[in-house]
mmCIF file of C-alpha atoms in Angstrom:
data_model
loop_
_atom_site.group_PDB
_atom_site.id
_atom_site.type_symbol
_atom_site.label_atom_id
_atom_site.label_comp_id
_atom_site.label_asym_id
_atom_site.label_seq_id
_atom_site.Cartn_x
_atom_site.Cartn_y
_atom_site.Cartn_z
ATOM 1 C CA MET A 441 0.112 -0.210 -0.044
ATOM 2 C CA LEU A 442 1.522 3.297 -1.259
ATOM 3 C CA ILE A 443 -0.392 5.528 1.470
ATOM 4 C CA GLU A 444 -0.133 3.512 5.249
ATOM 5 C CA GLY A 445 -3.327 3.487 6.226
ATOM 6 C CA LEU A 446 -5.485 5.079 3.797
ATOM 7 C CA TYR A 447 -8.022 2.589 3.719
ATOM 8 C CA SER A 448 -9.139 -1.646 4.562
ATOM 9 C CA VAL A 449 -10.245 -3.743 2.367
ATOM 10 C CA ILE A 450 -13.477 -4.963 4.264
ATOM 11 C CA HIS A 451 -14.565 -7.638 0.834
ATOM 12 C CA PHE A 452 -12.229 -8.641 -2.374
ATOM 13 C CA GLU A 453 -14.125 -11.237 -4.119
ATOM 14 C CA GLN A 454 -13.201 -12.388 -7.533
ATOM 15 C CA GLU A 455 -14.961 -14.032 -9.983
ATOM 16 C CA ALA A 456 -13.031 -15.024 -12.798
ATOM 17 C CA GLN A 457 -11.859 -11.503 -14.454
ATOM 18 C CA ASN A 458 -14.251 -9.588 -11.969
ATOM 19 C CA VAL A 459 -13.665 -8.230 -8.671
ATOM 20 C CA THR A 460 -15.376 -6.276 -6.245
ATOM 21 C CA ALA A 461 -13.843 -4.619 -3.782
ATOM 22 C CA LEU A 462 -15.394 -2.785 -0.805
ATOM 23 C CA ILE A 463 -13.171 -0.041 0.706
ATOM 24 C CA LYS A 464 -13.274 1.823 4.626
ATOM 25 C CA LEU A 465 -11.767 5.051 4.210
ATOM 26 C CA HIS A 466 -9.788 6.342 7.404
ATOM 27 C CA LYS A 467 -11.110 9.497 7.268
ATOM 28 C CA GLU A 468 -8.626 10.841 10.478
ATOM 29 C CA HIS A 469 -5.713 10.249 7.692
ATOM 30 C CA ALA A 470 -3.196 12.681 7.342
ATOM 31 C CA VAL A 471 -4.729 13.089 3.381
ATOM 32 C CA PHE A 472 -8.073 14.492 4.614
ATOM 33 C CA LYS A 473 -6.444 17.022 6.895
ATOM 34 C CA GLY A 474 -4.826 18.184 3.825
ATOM 35 C CA HIS A 475 -7.764 18.260 1.135
ATOM 36 C CA PHE A 476 -9.403 20.253 2.232
ATOM 37 C CA PRO A 477 -9.055 21.445 5.496
ATOM 38 C CA GLY A 478 -12.328 21.141 6.634
ATOM 39 C CA ASN A 479 -14.135 19.833 3.923
ATOM 40 C CA PRO A 480 -12.538 16.763 3.461
ATOM 41 C CA VAL A 481 -11.931 15.042 -0.243
ATOM 42 C CA MET A 482 -10.725 11.963 -0.903
ATOM 43 C CA PRO A 483 -8.343 12.750 -3.886
ATOM 44 C CA GLY A 484 -8.698 11.247 -7.237
ATOM 45 C CA VAL A 485 -5.130 10.420 -7.040
ATOM 46 C CA CYS A 486 -5.546 8.170 -4.333
ATOM 47 C CA MET A 487 -8.771 6.466 -6.085
ATOM 48 C CA ILE A 488 -6.177 6.120 -8.932
ATOM 49 C CA GLN A 489 -3.623 4.492 -6.276
ATOM 50 C CA MET A 490 -6.165 2.382 -4.439
ATOM 51 C CA ILE A 491 -6.990 1.060 -8.429
ATOM 52 C CA LYS A 492 -4.024 0.758 -9.224
ATOM 53 C CA GLU A 493 -2.750 -1.584 -5.782
ATOM 54 C CA LEU A 494 -6.524 -3.926 -5.928
ATOM 55 C CA THR A 495 -5.135 -4.612 -9.664
ATOM 56 C CA GLU A 496 -2.335 -5.807 -8.370
ATOM 57 C CA GLN A 497 -3.905 -7.996 -6.016
ATOM 58 C CA ALA A 498 -6.108 -9.640 -7.980
ATOM 59 C CA THR A 499 -3.617 -10.608 -11.265
ATOM 60 C CA GLY A 500 -0.919 -10.534 -8.620
ATOM 61 C CA LYS A 501 1.817 -8.537 -10.233
ATOM 62 C CA THR A 502 3.272 -5.526 -10.804
ATOM 63 C CA LEU A 503 1.883 -3.169 -12.620
ATOM 64 C CA PHE A 504 2.495 0.768 -14.035
ATOM 65 C CA LEU A 505 0.380 3.232 -15.230
ATOM 66 C CA SER A 506 0.492 3.239 -18.822
ATOM 67 C CA VAL A 507 -2.244 5.286 -19.993
ATOM 68 C CA ALA A 508 -5.791 6.240 -18.600
ATOM 69 C CA SER A 509 -8.016 7.146 -21.385
ATOM 70 C CA ASN A 510 -11.364 7.937 -19.970
ATOM 71 C CA ILE A 511 -11.057 9.310 -16.366
ATOM 72 C CA LYS A 512 -14.837 10.638 -15.529
ATOM 73 C CA PHE A 513 -14.922 11.864 -11.427
ATOM 74 C CA MET A 514 -19.549 11.743 -11.244
ATOM 75 C CA ALA A 515 -19.069 12.709 -7.093
ATOM 76 C CA ILE A 516 -17.380 13.776 -4.308
ATOM 77 C CA ILE A 517 -16.190 11.028 -1.371
ATOM 78 C CA ASN A 518 -16.495 13.180 1.747
ATOM 79 C CA PRO A 519 -14.712 10.406 4.830
ATOM 80 C CA GLU A 520 -16.693 12.049 7.392
ATOM 81 C CA LYS A 521 -20.468 11.476 5.224
ATOM 82 C CA ASN A 522 -19.162 7.889 2.869
ATOM 83 C CA ASP A 523 -16.355 6.297 4.934
ATOM 84 C CA THR A 524 -17.218 2.648 3.097
ATOM 85 C CA ILE A 525 -16.948 2.887 -1.245
ATOM 86 C CA GLN A 526 -16.905 -0.503 -3.809
ATOM 87 C CA LEU A 527 -14.844 -0.800 -6.383
ATOM 88 C CA THR A 528 -15.713 -2.965 -9.499
ATOM 89 C CA LEU A 529 -12.950 -3.950 -11.923
ATOM 90 C CA ALA A 530 -13.228 -5.538 -15.168
ATOM 91 C CA ILE A 531 -9.698 -6.779 -15.703
ATOM 92 C CA SER A 532 -8.464 -8.009 -19.149
ATOM 93 C CA GLU A 533 -4.869 -9.124 -20.425
ATOM 94 C CA VAL A 534 -3.404 -7.929 -23.185
ATOM 95 C CA GLU A 535 0.361 -9.023 -24.600
ATOM 96 C CA GLU A 536 1.969 -6.964 -21.509
ATOM 97 C CA PHE A 537 -0.600 -4.740 -20.721
ATOM 98 C CA ILE A 538 -3.578 -4.986 -17.886
ATOM 99 C CA LYS A 539 -6.735 -3.553 -19.418
ATOM 100 C CA VAL A 540 -9.016 -2.399 -15.791
ATOM 101 C CA LYS A 541 -12.412 -0.792 -16.860
ATOM 102 C CA ASN A 542 -13.620 0.174 -13.437
ATOM 103 C CA THR A 543 -16.642 1.932 -11.281
ATOM 104 C CA VAL A 544 -16.272 3.674 -7.687
ATOM 105 C CA SER A 545 -19.670 4.193 -6.006
ATOM 106 C CA PHE A 546 -21.144 4.841 -2.405
ATOM 107 C CA GLU A 547 -24.546 3.809 -1.594
ATOM 108 C CA ASP A 548 -26.511 4.532 -5.303
ATOM 109 C CA THR A 549 -23.735 7.273 -6.412
ATOM 110 C CA ILE A 550 -21.266 6.370 -8.610
ATOM 111 C CA ALA A 551 -18.726 8.586 -8.021
ATOM 112 C CA LEU A 552 -15.692 7.639 -10.887
ATOM 113 C CA LYS A 553 -15.240 5.547 -13.879
ATOM 114 C CA LEU A 554 -11.651 4.627 -15.379
ATOM 115 C CA SER A 555 -10.310 2.935 -18.197
ATOM 116 C CA ALA A 556 -6.520 2.327 -18.129
ATOM 117 C CA SER A 557 -3.530 -0.264 -19.379
ATOM 118 C CA PHE A 558 -1.193 -1.107 -16.160
ATOM 119 C CA LYS A 559 1.776 -2.172 -18.021
ATOM 120 C CA ILE A 560 3.125 -5.284 -16.401
ATOM 121 C CA LEU A 561 6.003 -5.143 -14.224
ATOM 122 C CA SER A 562 6.802 -8.689 -13.084
#
């Protein structure tokens, strides 16, 4: 985990190339004190890192974000109001890349949609 203590994986389920993960955000983490003071928001870059880490867990491979062809931030995640989020990943391997289609949501709200390619490092 690149940002230690930011989140915990409550549930991780993998069926073939599809992953569903339930994540608990730790609202007291220092990242939320600076982003933004008095109104914490989950940073987009942290969500993308979380997607990478879950994809690595699912594939057992070390990855590097190569291309993010489609990123849509659709709602703000405030960890004080919504500390549990769900990530769904559709993973495929093409040559030396892992391709991922992802959504991040809380309750009935989609917060992020992402399509990305990760280069396999090992």
